[in-house]
XYZ file of C-alpha atoms in Angstrom:
636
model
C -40.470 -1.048 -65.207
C -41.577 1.738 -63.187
C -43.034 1.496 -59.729
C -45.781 3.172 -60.266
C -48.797 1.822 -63.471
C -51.451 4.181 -64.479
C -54.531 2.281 -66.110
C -57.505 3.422 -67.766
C -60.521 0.951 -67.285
C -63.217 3.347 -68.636
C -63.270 6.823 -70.784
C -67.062 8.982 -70.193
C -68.861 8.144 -73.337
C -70.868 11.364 -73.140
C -69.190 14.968 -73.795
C -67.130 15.239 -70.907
C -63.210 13.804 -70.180
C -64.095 12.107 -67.251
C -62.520 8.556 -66.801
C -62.116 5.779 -64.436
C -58.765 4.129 -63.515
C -56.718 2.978 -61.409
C -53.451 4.104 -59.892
C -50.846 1.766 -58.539
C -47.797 1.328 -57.068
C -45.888 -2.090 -57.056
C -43.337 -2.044 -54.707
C -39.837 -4.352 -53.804
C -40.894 -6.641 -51.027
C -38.093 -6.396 -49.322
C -36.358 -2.985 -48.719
C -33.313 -1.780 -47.482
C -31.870 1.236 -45.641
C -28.073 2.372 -45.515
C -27.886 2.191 -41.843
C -24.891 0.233 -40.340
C -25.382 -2.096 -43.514
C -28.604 -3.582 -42.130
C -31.193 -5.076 -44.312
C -35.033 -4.237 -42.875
C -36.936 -6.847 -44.619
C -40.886 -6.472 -45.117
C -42.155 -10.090 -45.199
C -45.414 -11.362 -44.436
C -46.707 -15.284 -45.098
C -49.970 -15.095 -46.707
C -51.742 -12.833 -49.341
C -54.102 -10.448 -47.740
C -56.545 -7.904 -49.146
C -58.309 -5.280 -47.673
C -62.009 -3.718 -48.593
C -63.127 -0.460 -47.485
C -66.441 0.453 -46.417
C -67.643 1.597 -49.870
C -67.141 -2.027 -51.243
C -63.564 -0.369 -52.722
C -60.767 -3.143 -53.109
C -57.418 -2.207 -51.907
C -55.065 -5.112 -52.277
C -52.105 -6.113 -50.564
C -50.187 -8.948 -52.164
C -47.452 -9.960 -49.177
C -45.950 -13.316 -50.426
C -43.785 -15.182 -48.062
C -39.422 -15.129 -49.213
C -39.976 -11.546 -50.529
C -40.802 -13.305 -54.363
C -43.831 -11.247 -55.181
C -44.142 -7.097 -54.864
C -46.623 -5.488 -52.758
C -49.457 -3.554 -54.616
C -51.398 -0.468 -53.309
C -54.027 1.062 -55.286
C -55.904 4.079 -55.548
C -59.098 3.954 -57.712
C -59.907 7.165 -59.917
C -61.176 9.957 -59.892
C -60.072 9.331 -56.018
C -58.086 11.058 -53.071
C -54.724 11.143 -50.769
C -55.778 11.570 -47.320
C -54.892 14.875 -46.119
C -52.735 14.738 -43.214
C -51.388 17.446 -40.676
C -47.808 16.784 -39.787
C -48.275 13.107 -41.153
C -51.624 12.151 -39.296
C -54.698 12.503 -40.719
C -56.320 15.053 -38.350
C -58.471 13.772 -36.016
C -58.887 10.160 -37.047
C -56.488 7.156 -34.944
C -55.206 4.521 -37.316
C -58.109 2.074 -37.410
C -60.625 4.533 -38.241
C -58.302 6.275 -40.848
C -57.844 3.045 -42.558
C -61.950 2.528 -42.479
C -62.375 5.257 -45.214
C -62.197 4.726 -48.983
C -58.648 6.294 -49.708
C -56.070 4.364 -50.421
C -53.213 6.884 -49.859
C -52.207 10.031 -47.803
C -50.366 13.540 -48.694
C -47.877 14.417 -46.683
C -46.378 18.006 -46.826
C -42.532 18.120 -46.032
C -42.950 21.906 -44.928
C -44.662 20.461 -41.635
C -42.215 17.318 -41.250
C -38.900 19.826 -41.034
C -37.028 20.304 -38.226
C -34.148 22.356 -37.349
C -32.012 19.889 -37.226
C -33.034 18.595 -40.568
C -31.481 17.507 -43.060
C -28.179 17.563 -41.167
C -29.959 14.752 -39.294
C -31.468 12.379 -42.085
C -28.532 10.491 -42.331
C -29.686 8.891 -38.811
C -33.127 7.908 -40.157
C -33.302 3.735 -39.799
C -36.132 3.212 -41.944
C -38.450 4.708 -44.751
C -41.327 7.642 -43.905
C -43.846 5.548 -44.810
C -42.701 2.853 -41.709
C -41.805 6.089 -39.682
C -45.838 7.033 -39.535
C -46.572 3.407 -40.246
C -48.496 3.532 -43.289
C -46.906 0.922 -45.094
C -50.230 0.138 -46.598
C -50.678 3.355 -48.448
C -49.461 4.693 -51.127
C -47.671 7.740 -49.972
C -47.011 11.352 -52.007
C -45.020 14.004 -50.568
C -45.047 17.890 -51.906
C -43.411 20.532 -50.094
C -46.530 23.016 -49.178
C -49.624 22.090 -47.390
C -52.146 21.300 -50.558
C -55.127 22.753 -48.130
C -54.279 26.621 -48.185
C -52.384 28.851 -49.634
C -49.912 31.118 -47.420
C -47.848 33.974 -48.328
C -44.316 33.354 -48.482
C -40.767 35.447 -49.154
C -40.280 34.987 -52.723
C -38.175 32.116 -54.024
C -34.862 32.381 -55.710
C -32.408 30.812 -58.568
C -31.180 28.428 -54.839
C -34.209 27.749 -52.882
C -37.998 27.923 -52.651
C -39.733 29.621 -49.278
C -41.548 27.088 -46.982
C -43.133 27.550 -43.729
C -42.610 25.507 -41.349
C -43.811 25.445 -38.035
C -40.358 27.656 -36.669
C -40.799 29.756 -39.752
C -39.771 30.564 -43.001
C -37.176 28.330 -44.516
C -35.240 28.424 -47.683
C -35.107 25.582 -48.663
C -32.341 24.396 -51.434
C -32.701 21.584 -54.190
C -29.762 19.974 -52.455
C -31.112 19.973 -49.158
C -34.779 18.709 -51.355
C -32.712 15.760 -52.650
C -31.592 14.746 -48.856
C -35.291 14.822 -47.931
C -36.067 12.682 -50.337
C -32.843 10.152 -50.432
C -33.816 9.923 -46.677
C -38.163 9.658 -46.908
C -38.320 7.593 -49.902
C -41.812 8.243 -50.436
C -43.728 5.944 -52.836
C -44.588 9.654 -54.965
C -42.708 13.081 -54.211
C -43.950 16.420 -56.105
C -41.051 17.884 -57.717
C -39.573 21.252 -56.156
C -41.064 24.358 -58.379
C -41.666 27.931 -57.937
C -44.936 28.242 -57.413
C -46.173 32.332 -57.612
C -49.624 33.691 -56.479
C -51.791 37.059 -57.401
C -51.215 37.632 -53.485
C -47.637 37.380 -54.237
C -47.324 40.521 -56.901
C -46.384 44.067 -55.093
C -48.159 47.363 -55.907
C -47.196 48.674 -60.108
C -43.913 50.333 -59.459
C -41.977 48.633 -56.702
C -40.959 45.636 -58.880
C -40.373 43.533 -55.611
C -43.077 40.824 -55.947
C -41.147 39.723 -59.396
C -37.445 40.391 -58.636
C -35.074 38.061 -56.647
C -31.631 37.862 -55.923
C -30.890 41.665 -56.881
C -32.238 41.009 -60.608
C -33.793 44.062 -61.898
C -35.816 43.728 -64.855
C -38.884 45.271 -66.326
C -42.052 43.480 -66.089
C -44.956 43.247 -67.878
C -47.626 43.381 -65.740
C -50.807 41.261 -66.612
C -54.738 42.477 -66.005
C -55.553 43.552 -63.347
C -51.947 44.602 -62.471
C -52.427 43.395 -58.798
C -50.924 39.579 -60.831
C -47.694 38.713 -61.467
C -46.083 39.733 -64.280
C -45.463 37.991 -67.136
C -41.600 38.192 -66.772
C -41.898 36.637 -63.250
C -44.198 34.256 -64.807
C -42.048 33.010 -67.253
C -39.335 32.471 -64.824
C -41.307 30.682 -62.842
C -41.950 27.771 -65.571
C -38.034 27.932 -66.611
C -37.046 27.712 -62.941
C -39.151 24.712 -62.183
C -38.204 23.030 -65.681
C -34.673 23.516 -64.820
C -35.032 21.770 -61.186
C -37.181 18.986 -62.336
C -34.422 18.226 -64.787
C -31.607 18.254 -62.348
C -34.375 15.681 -59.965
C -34.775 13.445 -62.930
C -30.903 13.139 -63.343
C -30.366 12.744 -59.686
C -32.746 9.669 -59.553
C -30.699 8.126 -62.566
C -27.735 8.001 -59.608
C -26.382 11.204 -62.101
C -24.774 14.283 -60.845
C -27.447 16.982 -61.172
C -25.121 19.588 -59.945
C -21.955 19.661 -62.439
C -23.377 22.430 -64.738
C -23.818 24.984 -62.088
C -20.755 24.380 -60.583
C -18.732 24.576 -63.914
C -20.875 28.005 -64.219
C -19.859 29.266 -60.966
C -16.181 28.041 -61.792
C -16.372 30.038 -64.826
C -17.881 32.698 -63.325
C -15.232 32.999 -60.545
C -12.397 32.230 -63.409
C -13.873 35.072 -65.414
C -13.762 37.664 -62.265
C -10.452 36.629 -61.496
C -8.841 36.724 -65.309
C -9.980 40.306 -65.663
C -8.248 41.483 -62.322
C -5.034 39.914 -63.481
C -5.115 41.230 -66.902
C -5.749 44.562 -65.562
C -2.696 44.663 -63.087
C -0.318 43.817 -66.124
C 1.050 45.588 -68.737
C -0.584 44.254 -72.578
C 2.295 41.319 -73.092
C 2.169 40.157 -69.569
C -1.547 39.843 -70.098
C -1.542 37.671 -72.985
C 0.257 35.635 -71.642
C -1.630 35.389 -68.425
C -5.419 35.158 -70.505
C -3.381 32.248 -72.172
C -2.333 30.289 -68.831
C -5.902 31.228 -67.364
C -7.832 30.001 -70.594
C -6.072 26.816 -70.563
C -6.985 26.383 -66.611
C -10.054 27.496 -67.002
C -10.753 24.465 -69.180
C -8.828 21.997 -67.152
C -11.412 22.778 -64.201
C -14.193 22.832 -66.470
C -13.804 19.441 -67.638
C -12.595 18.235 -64.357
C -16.093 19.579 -62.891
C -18.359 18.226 -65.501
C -17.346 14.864 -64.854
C -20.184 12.679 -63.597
C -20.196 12.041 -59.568
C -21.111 8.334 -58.543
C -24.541 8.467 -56.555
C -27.057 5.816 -55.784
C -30.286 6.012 -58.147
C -33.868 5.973 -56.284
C -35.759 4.662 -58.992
C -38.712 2.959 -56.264
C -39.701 6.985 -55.981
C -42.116 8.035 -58.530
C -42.246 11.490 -59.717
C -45.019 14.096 -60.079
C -44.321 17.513 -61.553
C -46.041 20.851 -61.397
C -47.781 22.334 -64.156
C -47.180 26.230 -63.951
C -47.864 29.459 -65.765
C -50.149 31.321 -63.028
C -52.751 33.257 -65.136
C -51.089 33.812 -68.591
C -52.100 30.912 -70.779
C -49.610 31.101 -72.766
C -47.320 29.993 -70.290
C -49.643 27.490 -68.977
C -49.654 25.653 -72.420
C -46.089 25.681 -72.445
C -45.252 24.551 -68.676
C -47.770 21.433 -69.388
C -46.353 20.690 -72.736
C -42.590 21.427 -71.930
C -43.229 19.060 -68.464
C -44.846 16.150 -70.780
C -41.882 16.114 -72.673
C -40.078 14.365 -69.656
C -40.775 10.882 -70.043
C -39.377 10.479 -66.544
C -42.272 11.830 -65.310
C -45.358 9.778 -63.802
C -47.609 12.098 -63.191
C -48.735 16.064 -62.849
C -50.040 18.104 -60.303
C -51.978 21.468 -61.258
C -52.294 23.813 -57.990
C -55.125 25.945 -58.280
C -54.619 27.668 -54.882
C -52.123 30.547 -56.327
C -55.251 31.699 -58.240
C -57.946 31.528 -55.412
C -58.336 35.522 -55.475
C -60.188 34.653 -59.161
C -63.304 34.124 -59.908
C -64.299 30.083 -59.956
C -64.628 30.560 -63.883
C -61.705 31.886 -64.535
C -59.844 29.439 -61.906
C -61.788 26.557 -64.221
C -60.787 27.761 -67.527
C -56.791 27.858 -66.346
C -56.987 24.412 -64.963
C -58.455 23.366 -68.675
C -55.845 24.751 -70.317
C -53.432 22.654 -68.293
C -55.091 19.812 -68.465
C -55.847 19.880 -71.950
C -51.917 19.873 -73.230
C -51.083 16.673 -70.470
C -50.725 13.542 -71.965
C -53.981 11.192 -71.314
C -51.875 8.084 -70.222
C -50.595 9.552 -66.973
C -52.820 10.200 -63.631
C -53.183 14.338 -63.206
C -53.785 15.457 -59.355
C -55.454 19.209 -59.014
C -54.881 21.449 -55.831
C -57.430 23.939 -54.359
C -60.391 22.400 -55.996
C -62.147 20.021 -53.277
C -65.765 20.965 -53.132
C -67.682 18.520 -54.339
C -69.173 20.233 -57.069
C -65.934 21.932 -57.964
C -64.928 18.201 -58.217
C -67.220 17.037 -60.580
C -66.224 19.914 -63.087
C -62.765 19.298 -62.509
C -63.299 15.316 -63.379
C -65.699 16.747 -66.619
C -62.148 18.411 -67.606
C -60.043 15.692 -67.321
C -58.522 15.217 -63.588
C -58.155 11.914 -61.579
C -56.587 12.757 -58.074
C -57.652 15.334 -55.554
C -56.850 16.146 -51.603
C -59.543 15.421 -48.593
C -59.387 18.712 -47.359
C -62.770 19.675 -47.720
C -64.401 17.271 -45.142
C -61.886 18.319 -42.568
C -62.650 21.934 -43.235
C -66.092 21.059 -42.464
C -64.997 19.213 -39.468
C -62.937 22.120 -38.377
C -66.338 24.130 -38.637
C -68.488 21.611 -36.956
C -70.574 20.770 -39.776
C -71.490 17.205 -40.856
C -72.023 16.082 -44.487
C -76.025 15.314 -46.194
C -74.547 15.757 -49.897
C -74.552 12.362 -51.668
C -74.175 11.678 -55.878
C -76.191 9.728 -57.712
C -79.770 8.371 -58.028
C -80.743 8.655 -54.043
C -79.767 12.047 -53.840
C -83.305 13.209 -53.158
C -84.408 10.389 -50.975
C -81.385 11.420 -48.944
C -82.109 14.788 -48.378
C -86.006 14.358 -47.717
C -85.133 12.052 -44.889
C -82.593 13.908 -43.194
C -82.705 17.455 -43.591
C -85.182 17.322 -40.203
C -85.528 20.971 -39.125
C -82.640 22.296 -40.596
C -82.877 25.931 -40.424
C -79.468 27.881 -41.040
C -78.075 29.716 -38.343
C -78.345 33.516 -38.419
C -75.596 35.108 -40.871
C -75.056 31.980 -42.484
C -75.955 30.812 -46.090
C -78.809 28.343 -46.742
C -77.707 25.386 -47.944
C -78.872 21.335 -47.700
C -75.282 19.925 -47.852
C -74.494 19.810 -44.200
C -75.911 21.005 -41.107
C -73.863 22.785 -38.860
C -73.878 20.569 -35.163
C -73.059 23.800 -33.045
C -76.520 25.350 -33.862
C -78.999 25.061 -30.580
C -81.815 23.329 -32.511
C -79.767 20.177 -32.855
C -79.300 19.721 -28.323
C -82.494 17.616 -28.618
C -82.337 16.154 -32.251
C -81.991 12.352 -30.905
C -80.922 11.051 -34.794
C -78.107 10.269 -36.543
C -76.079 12.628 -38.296
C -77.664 11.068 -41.480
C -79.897 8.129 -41.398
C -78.802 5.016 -43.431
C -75.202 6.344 -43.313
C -72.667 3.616 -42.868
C -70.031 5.687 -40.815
C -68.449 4.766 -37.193
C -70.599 7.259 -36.065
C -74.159 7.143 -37.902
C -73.749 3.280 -38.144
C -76.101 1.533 -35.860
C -77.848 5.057 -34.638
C -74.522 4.850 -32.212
C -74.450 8.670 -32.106
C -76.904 11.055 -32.241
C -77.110 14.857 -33.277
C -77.646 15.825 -29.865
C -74.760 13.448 -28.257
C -71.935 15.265 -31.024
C -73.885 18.509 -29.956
C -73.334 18.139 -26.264
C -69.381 17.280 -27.291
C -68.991 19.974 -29.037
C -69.876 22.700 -25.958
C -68.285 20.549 -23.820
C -64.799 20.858 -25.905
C -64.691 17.000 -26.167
C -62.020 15.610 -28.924
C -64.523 13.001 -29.381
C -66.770 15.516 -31.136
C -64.207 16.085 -33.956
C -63.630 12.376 -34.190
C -66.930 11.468 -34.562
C -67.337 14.733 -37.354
C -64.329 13.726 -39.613
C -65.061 9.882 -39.882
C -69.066 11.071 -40.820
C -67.642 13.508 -43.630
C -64.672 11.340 -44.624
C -66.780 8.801 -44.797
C -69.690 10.232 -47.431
C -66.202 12.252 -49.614
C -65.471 8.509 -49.827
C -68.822 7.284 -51.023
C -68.950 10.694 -52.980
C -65.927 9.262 -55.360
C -67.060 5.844 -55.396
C -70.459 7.281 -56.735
C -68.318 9.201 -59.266
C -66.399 6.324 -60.604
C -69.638 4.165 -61.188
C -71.565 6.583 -62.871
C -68.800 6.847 -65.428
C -68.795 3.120 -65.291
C -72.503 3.257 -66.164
C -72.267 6.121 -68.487
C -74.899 8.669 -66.211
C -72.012 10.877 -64.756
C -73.032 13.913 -66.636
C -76.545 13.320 -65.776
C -76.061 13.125 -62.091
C -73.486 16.138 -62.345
C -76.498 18.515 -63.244
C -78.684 16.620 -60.776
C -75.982 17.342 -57.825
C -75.863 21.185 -58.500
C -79.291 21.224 -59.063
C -79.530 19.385 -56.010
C -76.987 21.474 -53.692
C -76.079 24.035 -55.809
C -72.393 25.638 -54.585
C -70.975 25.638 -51.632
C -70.878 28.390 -49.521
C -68.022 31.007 -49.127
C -65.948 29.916 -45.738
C -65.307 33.527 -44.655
C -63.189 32.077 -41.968
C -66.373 33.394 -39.160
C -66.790 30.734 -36.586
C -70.035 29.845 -34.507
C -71.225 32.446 -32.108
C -71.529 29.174 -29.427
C -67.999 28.118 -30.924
C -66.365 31.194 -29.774
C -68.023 31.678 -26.785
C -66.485 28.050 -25.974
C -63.117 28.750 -27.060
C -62.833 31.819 -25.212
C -63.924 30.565 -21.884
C -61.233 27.539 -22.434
C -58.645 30.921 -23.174
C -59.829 32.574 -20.083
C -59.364 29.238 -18.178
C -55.886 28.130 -19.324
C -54.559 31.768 -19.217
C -55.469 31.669 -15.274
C -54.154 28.292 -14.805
C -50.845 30.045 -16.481
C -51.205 32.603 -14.130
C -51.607 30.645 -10.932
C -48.959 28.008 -11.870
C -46.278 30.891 -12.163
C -47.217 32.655 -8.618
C -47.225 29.254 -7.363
C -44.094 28.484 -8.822
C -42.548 31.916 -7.774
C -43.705 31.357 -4.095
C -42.087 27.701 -4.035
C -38.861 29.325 -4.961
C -39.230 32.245 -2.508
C -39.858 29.161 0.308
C -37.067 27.018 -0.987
C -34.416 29.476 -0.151
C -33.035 29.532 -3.786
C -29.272 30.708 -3.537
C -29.298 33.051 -6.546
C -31.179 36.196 -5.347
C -30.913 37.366 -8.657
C -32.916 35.079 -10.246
C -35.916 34.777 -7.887
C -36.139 38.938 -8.528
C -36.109 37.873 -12.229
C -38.796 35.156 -11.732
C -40.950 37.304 -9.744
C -40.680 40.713 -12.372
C -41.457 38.021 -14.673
C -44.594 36.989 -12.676
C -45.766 40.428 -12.510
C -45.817 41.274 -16.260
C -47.048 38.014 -17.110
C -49.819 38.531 -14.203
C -50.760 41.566 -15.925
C -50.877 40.942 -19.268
C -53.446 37.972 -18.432
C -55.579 40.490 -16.515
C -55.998 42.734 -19.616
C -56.397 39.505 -22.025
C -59.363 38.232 -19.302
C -60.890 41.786 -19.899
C -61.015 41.339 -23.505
C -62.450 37.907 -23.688
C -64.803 38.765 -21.056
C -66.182 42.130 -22.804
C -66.124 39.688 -25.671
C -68.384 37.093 -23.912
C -71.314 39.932 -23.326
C -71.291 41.417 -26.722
C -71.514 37.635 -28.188
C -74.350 37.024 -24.771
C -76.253 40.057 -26.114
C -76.134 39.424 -29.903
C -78.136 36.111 -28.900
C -80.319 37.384 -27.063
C -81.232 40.299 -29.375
C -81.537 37.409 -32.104
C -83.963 35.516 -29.363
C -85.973 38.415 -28.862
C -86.078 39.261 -32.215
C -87.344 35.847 -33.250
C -89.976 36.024 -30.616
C -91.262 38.743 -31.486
C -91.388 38.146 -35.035
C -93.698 35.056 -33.950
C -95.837 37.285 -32.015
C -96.613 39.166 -34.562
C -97.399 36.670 -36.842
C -99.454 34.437 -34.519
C -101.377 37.837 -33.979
C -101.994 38.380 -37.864
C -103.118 34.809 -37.697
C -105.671 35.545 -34.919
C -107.023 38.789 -37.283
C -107.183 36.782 -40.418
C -109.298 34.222 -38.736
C -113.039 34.937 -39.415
C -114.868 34.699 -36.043
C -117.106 31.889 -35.452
């Protein structure tokens, strides 16, 4: 039996293919790692359950002598926590574990390091006890699920990731190690994921050939995509790896056809340099003796390797085909075929230079040629709203990067689904007048703005949150944090907007309990209507912070390394050479932070005199309207 059950407790009655399940992952009690032949056992002597602030169950069933399996669950439509290099940014332990979310997305291209995977072989334990989140169920994909960044393109060998040192090609051999060595609950299969950004100008050809392959493509509307050539090889490539993955966790060989092609290959190269330095006998005789070896090795390298299986890892595979459909319907139906697989993943963030219509209409294709008994995860779509329609079409699983995109921009959440959505917003949405520049919306307010410095309220009144609960925190306090480049702000930010994503999804799953999910779909856009373009802009008061703390830490740099310098001059350092190194050193690096300090501080007046012109502007804009008020009034 698989580790990893997929049930469907209700279907949407109305018009949509929303539905509520649940996703969970039953896992060996005890579990062991190849490490000097120790045993790490995972025993605990009572059964415990946990339940999250939005009333969600998560249960843990820990039976004493290891005789019953531990069960996680994820309730659907839900989330994985998004993490940054395996932490979920800006939350400690106890607070992560207060939110709704009963597992966490780890990307492997921010886990890598150069010494890995040469080192894995060292690794005691699991990833899962490495970040100590034995109590979630944990998925691992290569690429942060967040953004989209440009990358070399991939090959027949390896797929581009960036890691923090850079790009890395990454092989499926050295993708096998990472996962014989993390043995994460779910792992994304490796595929070779293309992006309009990714397509060169009509003519070069170099966005859509690799490894020295020259072919003519096809280029799809506008021509700035991929073409369809490049597309198609990007749904064979990834159907060929996730067959080779599926073998490997069935303890099979998944290399012995390409290395009976190469042998064949080389055999081939090698039999028509012999037969050429013979005369026409001679060679027959050779192609004989050659044939014959050539099948000896053949069926000498095909034989089956013994390797351990990893059947506790569940596997999720990408659905492909970039913006051709016909490719898309074929990716999701060739990928269903594999009964192996437990689930899908469809990445919209390739196609983020399309319009949100278009983006929506691909991800329905997909979707609608998956099979409905296995849980399907989307990429790229995490706006609320974007949500709902992506739920309408059929998905279960999405990513929490939207409220820690909105914590990354200071903003806190007022959005909330269901039948109190206006009762919410009447109460809370207390002076909120959009900064200058930035769109109008009711969904959050953004804590950097001035008006909020003596707003003594909670972030949203009758929000259960660490930091609304209680009226602990106040829009002012998180304010005042903010300009004072306290991590507490952030803290305080992400728990508020993890916190209503949470309740969000738990709204979600009981309108399509109740059957009122398409009703309170057109009442949230109607509502909150779309959210706003992040142009990537930050707060004038943001970046007036940020560049005094650059200005700051650059002269800190600077005085450290005269003082450093001078302590080495006093010392009476031996090598003369390298105290004239230190000091030339000193001098550039002196420099350079003059001409930086320049910058920020030329930066610092325009951003000075940009409010103030807005101040002024604003005032006088009242004056002249308190002065038509005076004319209009009829004297007495």
């Amino acid at each position: 039996m698989p580790p990893l059950t997929f049930n469907i407790i209700r279907q949407s009655t109305q018009r949509t293919a929303a539905r509520r399940g649940t996703l969970v992952m039953t896992q060996a009690a005890t579990a062991t790692a190849n490490t000097n032949n120790s045993t790490i056992a995972v025993t605990t002597s009572a059964t415990t359950s946990s339940t999250n602030a939005n009333g969600n169950a998560h249960e843990h069933n820990h039976v004493a002598d290891n005789k019953e399996p531990i069960k996680r669950v994820i309730e659907t439509p839900g989330c994985f926590m998004h993490t940054v290099k395996g932490t979920v940014p800006h939350l400690t332990p106890d607070t992560m574990r207060l939110q709704g979310f009963g597992g966490v997305h780890v990307s492997i291209e921010q886990l890598l390091q150069d010494h890995q995977p040469g080192g894995f072989d060292k690794w005691p334990f699991t990833l899962s006890k490495f970040l100590n989140l034995q109590d979630m169920i944990l998925l691992c994909d290569l690429r942060d699920p967040s953004r989209y960044v440009k990358v070399p393109v991939n090959s027949d060998r390896y797929v581009a990731i960036k890691t923090h040192k850079g790009v890395r090609q990454l092989t499926l051999e050295e993708y096998l190690k990472i996962i014989r060595a993390y043995q994460p609950d779910i792992v994304a299969a490796m595929a070779d994921q293309i992006t309009d950004a990714d397509a060169s100008a009509p003519g070069t050809g170099r966005g859509s050939v690799s490894d020295g392959e020259a072919e003519a493509e096809v280029q799809g509307s506008p021509s700035s995509r991929p073409g369809l050539n490049r597309v198609k090889r990007s749904v064979d490539r990834s159907l060929r790896w996730l067959d080779q993955i599926l073998l490997d966790r069935q303890g099979m060989d998944a290399f012995v056809a390409d290395r009976a092609a190469e042998e064949a290959k080389r055999r081939k190269m090698k039999k028509t340099s012999s037969t050429q330095s013979h005369d026409s006998t001679q060679g027959v005789d050779t192609l004989t003796q050659e044939t014959q070896k050539l099948d000896l090795v053949t069926r000498n390298t095909t034989k089956v390797a013994p390797r351990i299986p990893w059947p506790g890892v569940s596997m999720f595979a990408h659905v492909l085909g970039s913006h051709v459909e016909q490719e898309r319907i074929r990716s999701a139906q060739e990928t269903a075929r594999r009964e192996a697989v437990d689930g899908f993943i469809v990445d919209t963030n390739p196609l983020q230079g399309s319009s949100k219509e278009t983006i929506l209409n691909l991800l329905k294709v997909s979707l609608d040629h998956l099979p409905a008994e296995k849980p399907r995860m989307v990429y790229g779509l995490q706006a609320p709203e974007d949500v709902l329609k992506s739920i309408a079409l059929g998905a279960d699983l999405f990513d929490t990067s939207y409220p820690f995109h909105l914590t990354a921009d200071g903003k806190a959440s007022l959005y909330s689904f269901g039948s109190n959505n206006n009762f919410n917003n009447s109460i809370t949405n207390i002076n909120n007048s959009p900064t200058p520049g930035e769109a109008t919306t009711n969904r959050w307010i953004n804590l950097w703005d001035d008006e909020h410095a003596n707003k003594f309220v909670p972030l949203l009144e009758g929000c259960g949150c660490y930091a609304c609960k209680g009226g602990r925190h106040t829009r002012a306090y998180i304010n005042h944090l903010l300009k004072a480049h306290e991590m507490l702000a952030t803290v305080l930010l992400m728990s508020h907007n993890m916190y209503q994503y949470s309740k969000f999804f738990a709204n979600v799953r009981q309108s399509i309990q109740d059957g009122t999910f398409e009703q309170y779909s057109a009442s949230f856009v109607e509502q909150f209507g779309s959210e706003p373009e992040r142009t990537g802009e930050i707060h004038a008061a943001q970046a007036i912070v940020e560049a005094a703390l650059s200005k700051r830490s650059r002269l800190d740099g600077s005085n450290s390394n005269s003082a450093s310098t001078g302590r080495s001059s006093r010392n009476g350092d031996s090598n003369s050479d390298c105290e004239g190194e230190q000091g030339a050193m000193s001098k550039e690096e002196k420099a350079e932070a003059r001409r930086k300090l320049k910058e920020q501080e030329r930066f610092e007046r325009r951003e000075r005199n940009r409010m103030e012109g807005l101040k002024r502007k604003k005032e006088k804009q009242q004056t002249i309207a308190n002065i038509r008020e005076l004319e209009e009034t009829p004297e007495p």
